[in-house]
CSV table of C-alpha atoms and ligand atoms in Angstrom, one decimal:
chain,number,residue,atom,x,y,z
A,1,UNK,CA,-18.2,22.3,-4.5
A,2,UNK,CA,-20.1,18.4,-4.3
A,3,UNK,CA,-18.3,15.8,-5.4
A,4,UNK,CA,-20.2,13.1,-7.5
A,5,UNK,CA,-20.4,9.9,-6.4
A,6,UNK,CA,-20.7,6.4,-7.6
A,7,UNK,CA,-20.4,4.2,-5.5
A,8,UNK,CA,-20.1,0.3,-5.9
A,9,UNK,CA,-23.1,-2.1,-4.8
A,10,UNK,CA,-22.2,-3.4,-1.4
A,11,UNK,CA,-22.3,-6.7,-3.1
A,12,UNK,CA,-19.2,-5.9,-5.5
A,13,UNK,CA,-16.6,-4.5,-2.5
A,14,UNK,CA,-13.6,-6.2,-2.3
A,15,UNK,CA,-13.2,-8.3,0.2
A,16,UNK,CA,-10.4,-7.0,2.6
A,17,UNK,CA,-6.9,-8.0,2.9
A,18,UNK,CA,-5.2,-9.9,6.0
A,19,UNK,CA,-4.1,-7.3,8.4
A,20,UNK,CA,-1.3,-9.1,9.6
A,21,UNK,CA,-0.1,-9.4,5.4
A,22,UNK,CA,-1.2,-5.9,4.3
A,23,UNK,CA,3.0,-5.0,3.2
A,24,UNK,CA,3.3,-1.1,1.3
A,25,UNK,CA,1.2,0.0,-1.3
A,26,UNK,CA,0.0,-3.2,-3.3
A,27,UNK,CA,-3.7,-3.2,-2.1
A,28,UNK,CA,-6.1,-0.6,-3.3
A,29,UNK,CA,-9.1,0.1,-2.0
A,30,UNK,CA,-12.7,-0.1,-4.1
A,31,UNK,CA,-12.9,3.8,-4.7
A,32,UNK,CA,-11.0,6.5,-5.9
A,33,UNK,CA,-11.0,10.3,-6.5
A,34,UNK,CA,-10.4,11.8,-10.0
A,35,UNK,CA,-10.8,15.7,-11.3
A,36,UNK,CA,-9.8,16.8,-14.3
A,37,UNK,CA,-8.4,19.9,-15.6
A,38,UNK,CA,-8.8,21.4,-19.6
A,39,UNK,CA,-6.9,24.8,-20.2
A,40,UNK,CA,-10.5,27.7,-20.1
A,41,UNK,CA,-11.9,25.7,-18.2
A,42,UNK,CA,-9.8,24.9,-15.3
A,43,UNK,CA,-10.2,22.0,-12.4
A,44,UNK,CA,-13.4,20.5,-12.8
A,45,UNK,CA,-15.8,17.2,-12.4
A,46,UNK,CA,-14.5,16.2,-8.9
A,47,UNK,CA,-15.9,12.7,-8.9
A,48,UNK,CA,-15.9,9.5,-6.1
A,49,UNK,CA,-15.8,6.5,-8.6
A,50,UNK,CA,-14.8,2.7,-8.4
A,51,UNK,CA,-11.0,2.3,-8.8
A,52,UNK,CA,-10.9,1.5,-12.2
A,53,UNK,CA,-7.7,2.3,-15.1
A,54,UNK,CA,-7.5,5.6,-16.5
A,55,UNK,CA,-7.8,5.0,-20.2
A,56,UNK,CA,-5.3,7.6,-21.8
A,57,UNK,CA,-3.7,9.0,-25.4
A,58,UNK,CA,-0.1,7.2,-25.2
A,59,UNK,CA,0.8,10.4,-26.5
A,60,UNK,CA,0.0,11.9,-22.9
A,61,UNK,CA,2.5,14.4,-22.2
A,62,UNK,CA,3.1,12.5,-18.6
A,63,UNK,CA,4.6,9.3,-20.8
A,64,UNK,CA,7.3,11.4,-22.5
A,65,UNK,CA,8.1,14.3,-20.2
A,66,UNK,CA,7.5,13.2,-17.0
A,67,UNK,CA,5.3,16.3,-16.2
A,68,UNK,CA,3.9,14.6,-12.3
A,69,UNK,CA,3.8,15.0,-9.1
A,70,UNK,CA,2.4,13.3,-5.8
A,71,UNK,CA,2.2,13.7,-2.4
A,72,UNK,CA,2.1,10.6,0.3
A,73,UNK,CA,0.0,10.8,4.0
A,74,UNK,CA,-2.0,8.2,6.0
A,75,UNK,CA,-5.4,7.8,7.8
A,76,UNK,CA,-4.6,6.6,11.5
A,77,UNK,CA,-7.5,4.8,13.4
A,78,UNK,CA,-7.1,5.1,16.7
A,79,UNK,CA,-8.8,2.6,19.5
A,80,UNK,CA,-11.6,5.1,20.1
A,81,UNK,CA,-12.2,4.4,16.4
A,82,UNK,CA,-11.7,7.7,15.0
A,83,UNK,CA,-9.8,7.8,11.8
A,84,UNK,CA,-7.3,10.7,12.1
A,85,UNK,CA,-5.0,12.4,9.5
A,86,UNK,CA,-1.2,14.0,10.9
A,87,UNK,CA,-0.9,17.6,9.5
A,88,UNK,CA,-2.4,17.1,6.2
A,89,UNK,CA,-2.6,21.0,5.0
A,90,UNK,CA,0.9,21.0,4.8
A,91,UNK,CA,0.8,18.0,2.1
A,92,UNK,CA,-2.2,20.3,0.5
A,93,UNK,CA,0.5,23.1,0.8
A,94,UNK,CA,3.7,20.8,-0.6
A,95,UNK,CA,1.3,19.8,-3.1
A,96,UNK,CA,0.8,22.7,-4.7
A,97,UNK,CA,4.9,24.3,-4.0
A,98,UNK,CA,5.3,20.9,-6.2
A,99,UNK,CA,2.8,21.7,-8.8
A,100,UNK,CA,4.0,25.7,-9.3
A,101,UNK,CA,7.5,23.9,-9.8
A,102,UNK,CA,6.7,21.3,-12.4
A,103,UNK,CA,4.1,24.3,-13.9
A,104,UNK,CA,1.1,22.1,-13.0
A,105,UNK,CA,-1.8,24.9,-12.5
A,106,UNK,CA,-2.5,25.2,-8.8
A,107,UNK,CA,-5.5,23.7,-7.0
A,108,UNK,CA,-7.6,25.3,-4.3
A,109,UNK,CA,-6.5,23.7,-1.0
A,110,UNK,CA,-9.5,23.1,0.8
A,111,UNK,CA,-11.0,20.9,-2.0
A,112,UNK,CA,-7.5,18.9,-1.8
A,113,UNK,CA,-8.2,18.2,1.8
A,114,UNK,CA,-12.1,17.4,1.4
A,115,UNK,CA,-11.3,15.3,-1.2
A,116,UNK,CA,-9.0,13.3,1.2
A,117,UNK,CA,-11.2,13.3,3.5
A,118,UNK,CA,-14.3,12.5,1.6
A,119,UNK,CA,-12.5,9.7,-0.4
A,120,UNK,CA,-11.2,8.5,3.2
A,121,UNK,CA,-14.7,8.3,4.7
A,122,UNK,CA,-15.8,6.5,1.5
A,123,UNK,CA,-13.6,3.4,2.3
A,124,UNK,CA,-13.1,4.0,5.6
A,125,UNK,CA,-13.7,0.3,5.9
A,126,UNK,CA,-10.2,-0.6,4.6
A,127,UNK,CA,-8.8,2.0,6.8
A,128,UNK,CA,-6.8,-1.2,9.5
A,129,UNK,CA,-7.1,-0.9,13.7
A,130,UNK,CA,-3.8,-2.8,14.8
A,131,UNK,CA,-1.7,-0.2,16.0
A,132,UNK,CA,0.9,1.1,13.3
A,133,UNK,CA,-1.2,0.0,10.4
A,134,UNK,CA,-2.8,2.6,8.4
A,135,UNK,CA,-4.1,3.7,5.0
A,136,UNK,CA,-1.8,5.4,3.1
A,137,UNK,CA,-3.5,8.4,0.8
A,138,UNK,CA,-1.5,9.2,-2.1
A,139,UNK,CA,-3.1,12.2,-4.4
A,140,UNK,CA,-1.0,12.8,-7.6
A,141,UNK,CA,-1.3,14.9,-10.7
A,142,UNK,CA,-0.3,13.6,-14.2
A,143,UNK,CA,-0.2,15.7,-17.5
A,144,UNK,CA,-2.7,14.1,-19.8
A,145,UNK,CA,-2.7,16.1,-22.8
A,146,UNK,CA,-1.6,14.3,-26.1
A,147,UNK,CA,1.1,16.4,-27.4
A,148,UNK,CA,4.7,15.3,-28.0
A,149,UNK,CA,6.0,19.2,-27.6
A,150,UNK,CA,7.8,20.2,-24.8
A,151,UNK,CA,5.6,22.9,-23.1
A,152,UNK,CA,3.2,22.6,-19.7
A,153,UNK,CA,0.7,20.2,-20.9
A,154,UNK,CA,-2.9,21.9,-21.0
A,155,UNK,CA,-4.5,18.7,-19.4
A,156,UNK,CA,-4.5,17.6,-16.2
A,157,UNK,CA,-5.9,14.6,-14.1
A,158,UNK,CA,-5.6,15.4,-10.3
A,159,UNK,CA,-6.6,11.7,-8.4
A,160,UNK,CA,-6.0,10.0,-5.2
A,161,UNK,CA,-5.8,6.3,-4.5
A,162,UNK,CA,-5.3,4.6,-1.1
A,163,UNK,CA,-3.9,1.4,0.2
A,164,UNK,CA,-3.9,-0.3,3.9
A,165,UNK,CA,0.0,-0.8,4.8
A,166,UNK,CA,0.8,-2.9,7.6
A,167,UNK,CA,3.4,-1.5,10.5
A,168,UNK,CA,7.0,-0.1,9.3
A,169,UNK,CA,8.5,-2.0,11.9
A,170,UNK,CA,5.9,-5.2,12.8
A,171,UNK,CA,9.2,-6.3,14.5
A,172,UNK,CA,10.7,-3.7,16.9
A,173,UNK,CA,13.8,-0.8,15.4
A,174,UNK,CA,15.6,-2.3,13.0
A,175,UNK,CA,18.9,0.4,12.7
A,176,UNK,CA,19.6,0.3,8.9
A,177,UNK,CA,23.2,0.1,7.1
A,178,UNK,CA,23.4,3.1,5.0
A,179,UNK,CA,25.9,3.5,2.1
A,180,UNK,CA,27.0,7.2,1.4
A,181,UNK,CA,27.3,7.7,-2.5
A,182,UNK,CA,29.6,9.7,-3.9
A,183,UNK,CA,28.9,8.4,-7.3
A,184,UNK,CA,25.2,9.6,-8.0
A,185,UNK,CA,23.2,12.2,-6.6
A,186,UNK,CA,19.6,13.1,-6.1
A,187,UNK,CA,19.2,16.5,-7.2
A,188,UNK,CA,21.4,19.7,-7.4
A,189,UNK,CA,20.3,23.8,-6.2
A,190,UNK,CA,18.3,24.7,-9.3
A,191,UNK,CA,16.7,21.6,-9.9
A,192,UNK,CA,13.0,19.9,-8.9
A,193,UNK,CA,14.5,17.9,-5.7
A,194,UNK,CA,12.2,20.6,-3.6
A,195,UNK,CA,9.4,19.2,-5.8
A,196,UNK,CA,7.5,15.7,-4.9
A,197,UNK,CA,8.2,14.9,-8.7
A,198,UNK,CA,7.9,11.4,-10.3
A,199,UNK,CA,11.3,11.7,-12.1
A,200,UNK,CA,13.5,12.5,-8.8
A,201,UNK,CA,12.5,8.9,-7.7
A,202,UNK,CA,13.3,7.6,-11.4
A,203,UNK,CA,16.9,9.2,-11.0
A,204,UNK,CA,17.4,7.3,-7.5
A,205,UNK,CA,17.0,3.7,-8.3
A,206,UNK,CA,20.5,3.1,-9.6
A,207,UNK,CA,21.9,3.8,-6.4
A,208,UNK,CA,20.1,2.3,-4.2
A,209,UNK,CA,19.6,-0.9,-6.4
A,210,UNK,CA,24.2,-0.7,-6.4
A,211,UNK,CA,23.7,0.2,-2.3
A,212,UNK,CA,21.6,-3.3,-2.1
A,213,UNK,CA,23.5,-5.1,-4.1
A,214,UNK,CA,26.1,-4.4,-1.7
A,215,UNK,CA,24.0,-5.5,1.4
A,216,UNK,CA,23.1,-1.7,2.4
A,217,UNK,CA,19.7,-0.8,3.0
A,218,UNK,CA,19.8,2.9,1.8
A,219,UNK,CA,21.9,5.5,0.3
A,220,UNK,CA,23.0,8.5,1.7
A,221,UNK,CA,22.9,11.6,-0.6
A,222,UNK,CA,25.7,14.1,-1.4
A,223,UNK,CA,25.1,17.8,-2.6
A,224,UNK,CA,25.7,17.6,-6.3
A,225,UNK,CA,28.1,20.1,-6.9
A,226,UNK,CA,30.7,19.3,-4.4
A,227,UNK,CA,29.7,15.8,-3.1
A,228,UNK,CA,30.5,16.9,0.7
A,229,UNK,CA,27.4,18.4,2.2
A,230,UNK,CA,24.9,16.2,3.5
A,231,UNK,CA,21.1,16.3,1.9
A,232,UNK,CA,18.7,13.0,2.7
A,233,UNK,CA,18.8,9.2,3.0
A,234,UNK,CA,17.1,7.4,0.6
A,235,UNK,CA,13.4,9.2,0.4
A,236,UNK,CA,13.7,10.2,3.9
A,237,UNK,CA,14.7,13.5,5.8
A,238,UNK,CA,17.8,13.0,8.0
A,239,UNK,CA,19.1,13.8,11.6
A,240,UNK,CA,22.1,13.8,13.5
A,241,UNK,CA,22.5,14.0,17.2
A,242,UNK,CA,26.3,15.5,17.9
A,243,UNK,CA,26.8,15.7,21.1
A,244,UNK,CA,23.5,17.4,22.5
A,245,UNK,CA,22.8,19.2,19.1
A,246,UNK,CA,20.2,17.6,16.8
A,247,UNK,CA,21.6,18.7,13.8
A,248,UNK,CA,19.6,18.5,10.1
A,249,UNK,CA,20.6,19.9,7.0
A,250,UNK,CA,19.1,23.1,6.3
A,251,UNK,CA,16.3,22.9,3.4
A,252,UNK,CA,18.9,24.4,0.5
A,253,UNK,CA,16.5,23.9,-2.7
A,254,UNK,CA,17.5,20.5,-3.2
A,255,UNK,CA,16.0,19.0,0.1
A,256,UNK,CA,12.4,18.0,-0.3
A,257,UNK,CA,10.8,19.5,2.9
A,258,UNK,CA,9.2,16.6,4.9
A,259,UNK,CA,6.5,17.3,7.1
A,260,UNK,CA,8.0,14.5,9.7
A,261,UNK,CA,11.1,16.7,9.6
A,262,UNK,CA,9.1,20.0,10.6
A,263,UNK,CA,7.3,17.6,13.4
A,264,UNK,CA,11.0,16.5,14.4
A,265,UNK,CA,11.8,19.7,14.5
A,266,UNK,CA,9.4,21.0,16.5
A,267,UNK,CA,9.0,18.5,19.2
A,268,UNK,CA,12.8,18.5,19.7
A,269,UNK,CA,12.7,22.1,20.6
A,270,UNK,CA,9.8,21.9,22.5
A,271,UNK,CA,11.7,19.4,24.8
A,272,UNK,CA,14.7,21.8,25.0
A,273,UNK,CA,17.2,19.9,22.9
A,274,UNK,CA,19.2,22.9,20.4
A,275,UNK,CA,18.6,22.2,17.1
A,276,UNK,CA,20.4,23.2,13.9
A,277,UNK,CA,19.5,23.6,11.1
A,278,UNK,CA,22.5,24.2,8.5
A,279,UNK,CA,25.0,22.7,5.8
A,280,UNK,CA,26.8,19.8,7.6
A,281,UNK,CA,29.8,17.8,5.7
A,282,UNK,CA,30.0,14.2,5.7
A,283,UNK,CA,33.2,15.2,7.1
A,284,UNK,CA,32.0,16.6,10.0
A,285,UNK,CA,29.6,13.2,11.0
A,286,UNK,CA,32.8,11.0,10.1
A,287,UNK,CA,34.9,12.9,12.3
A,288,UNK,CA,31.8,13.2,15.1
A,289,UNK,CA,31.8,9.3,14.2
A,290,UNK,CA,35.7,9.0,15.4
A,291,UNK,CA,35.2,11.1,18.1
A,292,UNK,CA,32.4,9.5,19.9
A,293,UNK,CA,30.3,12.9,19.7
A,294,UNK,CA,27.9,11.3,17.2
A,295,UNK,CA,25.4,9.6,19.7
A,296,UNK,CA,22.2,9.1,16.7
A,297,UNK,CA,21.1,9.2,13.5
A,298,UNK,CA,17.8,8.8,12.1
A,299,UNK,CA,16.0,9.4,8.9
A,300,UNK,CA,12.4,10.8,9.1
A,301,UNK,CA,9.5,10.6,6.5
A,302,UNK,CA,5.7,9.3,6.9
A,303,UNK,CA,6.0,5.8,5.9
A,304,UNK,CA,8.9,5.0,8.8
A,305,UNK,CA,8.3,8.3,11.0
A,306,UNK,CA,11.6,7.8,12.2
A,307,UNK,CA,14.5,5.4,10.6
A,308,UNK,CA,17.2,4.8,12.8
A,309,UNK,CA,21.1,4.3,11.1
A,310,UNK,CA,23.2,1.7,12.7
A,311,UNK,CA,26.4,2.3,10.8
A,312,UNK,CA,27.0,4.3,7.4
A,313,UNK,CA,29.4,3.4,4.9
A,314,UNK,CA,32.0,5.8,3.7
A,315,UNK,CA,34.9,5.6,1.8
A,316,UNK,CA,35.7,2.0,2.1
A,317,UNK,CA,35.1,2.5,5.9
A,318,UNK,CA,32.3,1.6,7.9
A,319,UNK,CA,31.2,3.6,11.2
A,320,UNK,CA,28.9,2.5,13.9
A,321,UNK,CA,26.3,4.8,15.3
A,322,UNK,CA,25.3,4.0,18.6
A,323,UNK,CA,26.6,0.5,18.7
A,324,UNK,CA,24.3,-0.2,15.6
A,325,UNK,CA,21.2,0.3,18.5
A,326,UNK,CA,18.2,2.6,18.2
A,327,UNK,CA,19.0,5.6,20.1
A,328,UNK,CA,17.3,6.9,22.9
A,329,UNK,CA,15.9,10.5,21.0
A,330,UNK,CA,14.9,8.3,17.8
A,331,UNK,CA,12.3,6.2,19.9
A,332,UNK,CA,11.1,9.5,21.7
A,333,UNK,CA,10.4,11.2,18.5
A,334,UNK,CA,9.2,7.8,17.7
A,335,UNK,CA,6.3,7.2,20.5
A,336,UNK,CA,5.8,11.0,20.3
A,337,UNK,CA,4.7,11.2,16.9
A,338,UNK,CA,2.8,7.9,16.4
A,339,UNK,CA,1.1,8.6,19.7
A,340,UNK,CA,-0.4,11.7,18.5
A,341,UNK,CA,-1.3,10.0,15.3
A,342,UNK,CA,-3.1,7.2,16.4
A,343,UNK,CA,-4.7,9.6,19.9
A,344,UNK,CA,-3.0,8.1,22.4
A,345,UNK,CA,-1.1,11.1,23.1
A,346,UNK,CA,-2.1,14.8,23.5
A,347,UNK,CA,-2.4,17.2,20.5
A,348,UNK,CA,-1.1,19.6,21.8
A,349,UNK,CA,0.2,21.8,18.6
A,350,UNK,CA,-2.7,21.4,16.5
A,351,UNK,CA,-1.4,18.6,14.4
A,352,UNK,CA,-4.6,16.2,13.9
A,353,UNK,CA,-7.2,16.5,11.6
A,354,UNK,CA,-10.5,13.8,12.1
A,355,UNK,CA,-12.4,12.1,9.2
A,356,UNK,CA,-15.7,12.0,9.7
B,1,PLP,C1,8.3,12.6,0.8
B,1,PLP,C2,9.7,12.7,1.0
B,1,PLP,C3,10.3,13.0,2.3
B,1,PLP,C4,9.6,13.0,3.6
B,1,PLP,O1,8.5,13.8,3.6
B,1,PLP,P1,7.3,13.6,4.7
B,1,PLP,O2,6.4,14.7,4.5
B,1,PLP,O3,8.0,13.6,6.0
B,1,PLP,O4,6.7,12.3,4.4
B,1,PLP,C5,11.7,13.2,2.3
B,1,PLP,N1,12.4,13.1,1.2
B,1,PLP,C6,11.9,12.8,0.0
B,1,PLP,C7,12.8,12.7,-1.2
B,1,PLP,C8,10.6,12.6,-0.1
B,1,PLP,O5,10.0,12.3,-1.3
């Protein structure tokens, strides 16, 4: 399938942020990628156009019922100049796991990943050079049918937008202060927490605006049902080192399967370390914690790649993790990942796809 294209008059591009000031996800690029879907008719009209507003019924079944989903990767240029994307069929993949869940019809996954690719190429101009800077690609789906009954909407609008972001951590690890909730939680077995859905984030914000308020950066979740099995820090995968076990909670149903997770994953067994995946109790880390067997923990997700914890908050107690210091696994997994993402390091599993 060709996309159309309309493209802006070189004269009308935006001109480009500073590098050094680029932040997360508050400059957009000068194109975008829209498709639409009717019931009959089915995805159709993949179009490149100018970022523009979509103009839309307020009675759009995405205002009232939340019926949305997205999915989050970047565009790496490397200092051979080749812009490079990290594993994107799985997002294609995750995309559409999301989609079947929120009963959003399904999309063929090569066109998701030309389209990403194409829109890429289109401003690859905007795509920044300085090392950890990229462009971040975020394709979403919103229900656009005006209808105030709850049913799958029969109207669709598939889209991606992108946005330079400057480096997670412009200044070296910065080990975050993480408070464990036991107040709120981010999705229970049954649920959409599998799903990239707009609402799970929604759901979130009280407890991590009550975390910051009490000078944590994050939240630790809790399974909802019992409030004693670890699930993820904030929007982020997480790890535990106990002893010389990497340890990650297995994916349960409420666990939204990151893609930095699986790379985690992967690389730590390729390097030997054992690696669990299972139900681990806050419990368990606080005792590990006590004990001194609870040498890191990090968080993982595409935005930080890795996010090491320097203490979490429990119970009115606070425990260190590795003297508050990024441990020595989190910056391997670190310069692992991010070297095969901007080719500086081999790909040796297959992991980089090149836009060009
Ligand atoms: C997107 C996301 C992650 C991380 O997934 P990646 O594919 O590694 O970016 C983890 N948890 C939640 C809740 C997420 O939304």
């Amino acid at each position: 399938m060709e996309f159309e294209k309309e493209l802006k008059p070189e004269s009308e591009l935006k001109p480009l942020p500073d590098p050094d000031k680029l932040g997360f996800g508050i400059h957009f690029t000068d194109h975008m990628f829209i498709m639409d879907y009717q019931e009959g008719k089915g995805w159709h009209s993949p179009r490149i156009v100018p970022y523009q507003n979509f103009s839309l019924d307020p009675a759009s079944v995405v205002f009232h019922y939340g019926q949305a989903i997205f999915e989050g990767l970047k565009a790496y240029k490397g200092k051979d100049g080749r812009i490079r994307l990290f594993r994107p069929r799985e997002n294609t993949k995750r995309l559409n796991r999301s989609a079947w869940r929120m009963c959003i019809p399904q999309m063929d996954e090569e066109l998701v990943l030309k389209a990403i690719k194409e829109i890429v190429k289109v401003d690859s101009r905007w795509v920044p050079d300085q090392h950890g800077t990229s462009l971040y690609i975020r394709p979403f789906i919103i229900a656009t049918e005006a209808f105030l009954g709850v049913r799958p909407s029969k109207e669709y609008i598939f889209s991606i937008i992108l946005s330079p972001v400057g480096a997670y951590y412009a200044e070296g690890f910065n080990p975050v202060k993480i408070f464990v909730t036991e107040k709120y939680v981010r999705a229970a077995k049954g649920g959409v927490g599998e799903a990239k859905t707009a609402g799970n984030y929604a759901a979130s914000l009280m407890a991590s605006e009550e975390a910051k308020e009490l000078g944590f950066t994050q939240v630790l979740w809790l399974d909802a049902a019992e409030r004693k099995y670890i699930e993820e820090v904030g929007t982020m995968n997480i790890f535990f080192l106990l002893d010389d076990t990497l340890v990650t909670p297995a994916l349960s149903g409420s666990i939204l399967p990151g893609i930095t997770r699986d790379s985690v994953i992967h690389l730590a067994k390729d390097w030997g370390i054992k690696v669990e995946e299972r139900p681990i109790s806050i419990n368990e880390v606080m005792e590990k914690a006590e004990s001194g067997q609870l040498k890191e923990c990090f968080g993982s997700g595409t935005a930080a790649v890795i996010s090491p914890v320097g203490s979490l908050y429990y119970k009115g107690k606070s425990y260190m993790v590795n003297g508050g210091k990024t441990g020595e696994l989190a910056q391997r997994l670190f310069d692992e990942i991010t070297g095969i993402q901007y080719g500086e390091k081999e790909d040796k599993y297959g992991w980089i796809e090149f836009v060009e």
